[in-house]
């Protein structure tokens, strides 16, 4: 057995990033309608200027602004109406001095005109003439060609997660087919003789399999794809066969297991064996998350992970390592933490990073961070949390009222 | 035409909530594997205590703590090993005075024992006897039955959105089939003679249909279901036929249209006609979002909405009204805003609520809110935003450095 030296969170992240870099991230082109939640694999620019025509922003008359000089309610200016522009149709008649055209909001302003007069400042004199009661300056109430976005403007950057507004922006830019990253295929394997399926009432010594469900949720929530998920008893040959087979068919294999020494050793042994000695992290200076094993199978580039058996620890490690890694490789911006004030003092162990789940409580315009404590690895610790704080390994705790940065789990 | 009086955001929300209350929200039972992102329709309790057996939290020996009294490295206590408990299996032999059993982490502690001694504080004397080098107090390194959660504990509350941790908590509680709210079916109709499909290069006076994409994204992001989505030209008979048909087959109909007076009047007229006079809101004291029309078709309980034509205004109104409404009717907690400091002064119009999109910029442990300004309804205003501020209708602006509450769009 190898000499065991734990990595810091930072060291583990660097090793993972290097391992992930050995395999090119794949992209695929999908219809806009299927793109919600996906990650853009290229910058998107608008080819045409937006708007592509001079657009009115009010209901009214397109005029030559010079014609309205000095117009007031008492001394209006009379203009001949030479066209009624319809929404969605080109204007056809240029505006000469002394003439105008009716244009609704969003309609195209005819050539020759350089401003709009709102209908509220006009009075129809006869079907062919309008009285203008106010002067307008050039450019008033109109949007010029490309004023919103000149042609070639970057609308969205590579690494953007496509939400509702981004889907709209893609539509505006005419992107009907979207180049996105192909999600990593992730296999999830929970191991343990104590595990029973969710439908079963656990007997003495048994517990329900929780990690498969929680980890599959993590994978999907990050925008990756669950390739296979199951749990297995601790039978070495069967485990090795399953791990070999699953690792060959996925980009990331998550094996979660018990916390006993024998279990940890067996997972490490198996991952090291199938990767030909590819395990590079034999534990993390992280609480919870110490029994984390990381490696890479060099033939396929599959990333291998042994996660803690405690559900809350397994989810924590997933978020800190694999959610982080997927964001990194796809160019997504770093998650933005929320500042909050600690509600209480809290001790933490120096020498390891502590990931502390908290509730956020609004109080007087601020947010208070209330630690969620629990001695076990209960999943409900996380299901009650609004986010987590990372306590630096150099710190020995957090002080009441100090400002902390709270990250969302997803 | 009716006398037009705009509602405040609060008034519109109250009317919508009342309208939504006329139709019972439906529930459905789905497999746990399909429940991610869905909303729990009932409280979930654990039937069995967790853990359901006395569980060791270390690798070591289950002992009667009294037997270890006074044990030190120099004067160890010798105990007979009468069983090796396996993970997932019941322990079978009660611990009598002078005996102990090996139990791995997570294993079941035999009857009679009341504490664990970590293997680090023991030495194997012969295969049947162990020397214990330290005294332990009763209850040490073990988790009692129900100590994590007594039977009947509420694990998750009605209205909880099921994320990874919640999926794990449901598995722990043995909930293989989950009672969730059936998503509202939402129909999305964008109207306008100027609209062309995303694949088409807009001609003079034309623009690409953006609202259908943005609004479908909104609907899906909130956990509702898009029943149908399309755009249509402004031809009154065709529109009326489409609106009647779509309203009959959905819980919520979103019609977005232009901002010209004629367009607004036609949408209001059509929604009022098909609902038999069911329109109850004829505009909002909200910027952007003034040309918003709300109503309810009494026969089916379908909620009808006319949204602004500008994409960013349509998305804003969706978030403030329909995301809010869906959260309300499904019992989801109110969205938690993030405190930030205004980066600049900003004027707003008193008499209406202003919804101001902002970027959040980390600065010295705090977040600065930087307004995103733009005179048009460009969707990119929202695709660049981290969230929005609601400026009260009594305010005439926000001051640099004042603390504001920033809501996420989704």
XYZ file of C-alpha atoms in Angstrom, chain A residues 150-327:
178
model
C -23.918 46.900 -34.236
C -23.345 43.934 -36.539
C -20.681 41.655 -35.096
C -21.411 42.472 -31.448
C -20.754 39.612 -29.039
C -24.142 38.635 -27.655
C -23.029 35.764 -25.434
C -19.644 34.387 -24.429
C -18.386 30.809 -24.522
C -19.104 29.189 -21.175
C -22.475 30.887 -20.725
C -25.177 28.689 -19.277
C -28.273 29.064 -21.429
C -31.196 30.345 -19.371
C -34.403 32.023 -20.558
C -32.768 35.384 -21.357
C -29.874 33.666 -23.132
C -32.309 31.611 -25.225
C -33.942 34.884 -26.227
C -30.572 36.419 -27.072
C -29.694 33.419 -29.247
C -33.013 33.793 -31.070
C -32.350 37.501 -31.596
C -28.958 36.654 -33.092
C -30.524 34.082 -35.416
C -28.870 31.054 -33.787
C -31.330 28.237 -34.466
C -28.656 25.569 -33.970
C -26.467 26.010 -30.914
C -22.926 24.728 -30.412
C -22.750 23.483 -26.814
C -20.500 21.214 -24.792
C -21.444 17.571 -24.745
C -22.147 16.768 -21.093
C -19.736 14.429 -19.432
C -21.184 10.965 -19.008
C -21.013 10.116 -15.332
C -21.371 6.676 -13.767
C -22.434 6.464 -10.121
C -21.686 3.394 -8.023
C -22.525 3.170 -4.335
C -20.933 0.306 -2.487
C -21.636 -1.378 0.812
C -22.943 -4.614 2.332
C -25.247 -2.496 4.495
C -27.164 -0.943 1.596
C -30.761 -1.795 0.756
C -32.910 -0.218 -1.966
C -35.160 2.711 -1.133
C -38.296 0.519 -1.296
C -37.016 -1.785 1.457
C -37.303 -1.331 5.223
C -33.736 -1.656 6.528
C -33.131 -4.621 8.828
C -30.705 -4.572 11.771
C -27.389 -3.130 10.598
C -28.796 -2.026 7.252
C -29.395 1.430 5.762
C -31.052 2.606 2.588
C -28.861 3.548 -0.359
C -28.880 7.358 -0.312
C -25.728 8.238 -2.217
C -26.873 6.936 -5.587
C -29.876 9.279 -5.487
C -28.039 12.279 -4.096
C -25.097 11.927 -6.502
C -27.301 11.380 -9.553
C -29.085 14.567 -8.553
C -25.757 16.372 -8.300
C -24.706 15.201 -11.747
C -27.968 16.254 -13.396
C -28.110 19.563 -11.556
C -24.688 20.529 -12.915
C -25.714 19.751 -16.466
C -23.793 16.493 -16.764
C -25.403 13.209 -17.767
C -25.952 10.113 -15.638
C -24.736 7.209 -17.794
C -25.439 4.507 -15.198
C -26.226 4.394 -11.507
C -26.404 1.455 -9.127
C -25.327 0.083 -5.800
C -23.401 -3.082 -5.079
C -22.331 -5.102 -2.070
C -18.656 -5.202 -1.092
C -17.632 -8.254 -3.026
C -14.213 -7.525 -4.499
C -14.476 -9.440 -7.784
C -17.960 -8.139 -8.567
C -16.896 -4.590 -7.683
C -13.799 -4.768 -9.845
C -15.797 -6.067 -12.786
C -18.409 -3.322 -12.381
C -15.836 -0.553 -11.934
C -13.864 -1.704 -15.014
C -16.972 -1.866 -17.130
C -18.434 1.451 -15.943
C -15.116 3.306 -16.175
C -14.777 2.183 -19.784
C -18.075 3.813 -20.704
C -17.968 7.179 -18.947
C -15.947 10.358 -18.520
C -16.238 10.385 -14.741
C -16.799 7.487 -12.366
C -18.017 8.214 -8.842
C -17.623 5.315 -6.408
C -18.943 6.067 -2.948
C -18.346 3.711 -0.091
C -18.194 3.220 3.636
C -15.831 4.981 5.972
C -14.176 1.962 7.574
C -10.470 1.519 6.940
C -10.987 -1.739 5.098
C -13.492 -0.152 2.732
C -11.223 2.814 2.001
C -8.313 0.529 1.283
C -10.354 -1.664 -1.031
C -11.705 1.280 -3.072
C -8.231 2.759 -3.409
C -6.782 -0.606 -4.371
C -9.443 -1.208 -7.013
C -9.226 2.268 -8.548
C -5.448 2.061 -8.602
C -5.540 -1.384 -10.190
C -7.946 -0.599 -13.001
C -6.133 2.662 -13.791
C -2.697 1.019 -13.839
C -1.525 3.075 -10.892
C -3.432 6.190 -11.922
C -4.595 7.233 -8.450
C -3.034 10.596 -7.611
C -4.915 11.736 -4.501
C -5.153 9.495 -1.451
C -7.231 11.670 0.847
C -8.195 15.317 1.247
C -7.382 17.851 3.962
C -11.092 18.634 3.930
C -13.843 18.216 6.492
C -16.043 16.475 5.607
C -14.378 14.610 2.773
C -11.146 13.136 4.083
C -11.604 9.631 2.580
C -11.622 10.952 -0.986
C -9.583 9.161 -3.636
C -8.878 10.642 -7.073
C -7.257 9.248 -10.163
C -7.372 8.974 -13.910
C -7.391 5.975 -16.240
C -4.812 6.991 -18.849
C -6.189 4.947 -21.781
C -9.635 6.547 -21.809
C -8.976 9.677 -19.782
C -11.786 8.675 -17.431
C -11.579 10.478 -14.116
C -12.009 8.114 -11.177
C -13.221 9.180 -7.774
C -13.754 7.374 -4.505
C -16.126 9.501 -2.430
C -16.930 9.274 1.288
C -19.797 7.026 2.294
C -21.602 9.658 4.353
C -24.140 11.260 2.013
C -23.500 14.841 3.093
C -19.752 14.316 2.721
C -20.174 12.736 -0.723
C -22.303 15.654 -1.947
C -19.879 18.179 -0.451
C -16.913 16.603 -2.226
C -18.897 16.439 -5.456
C -19.664 20.158 -5.300
C -16.149 21.243 -4.352
C -14.395 19.063 -6.901
C -16.603 17.967 -9.773
C -19.079 20.808 -10.045
C -16.042 23.071 -9.853
C -14.170 21.015 -12.475
C -17.075 20.957 -14.932
C -17.453 24.720 -14.600
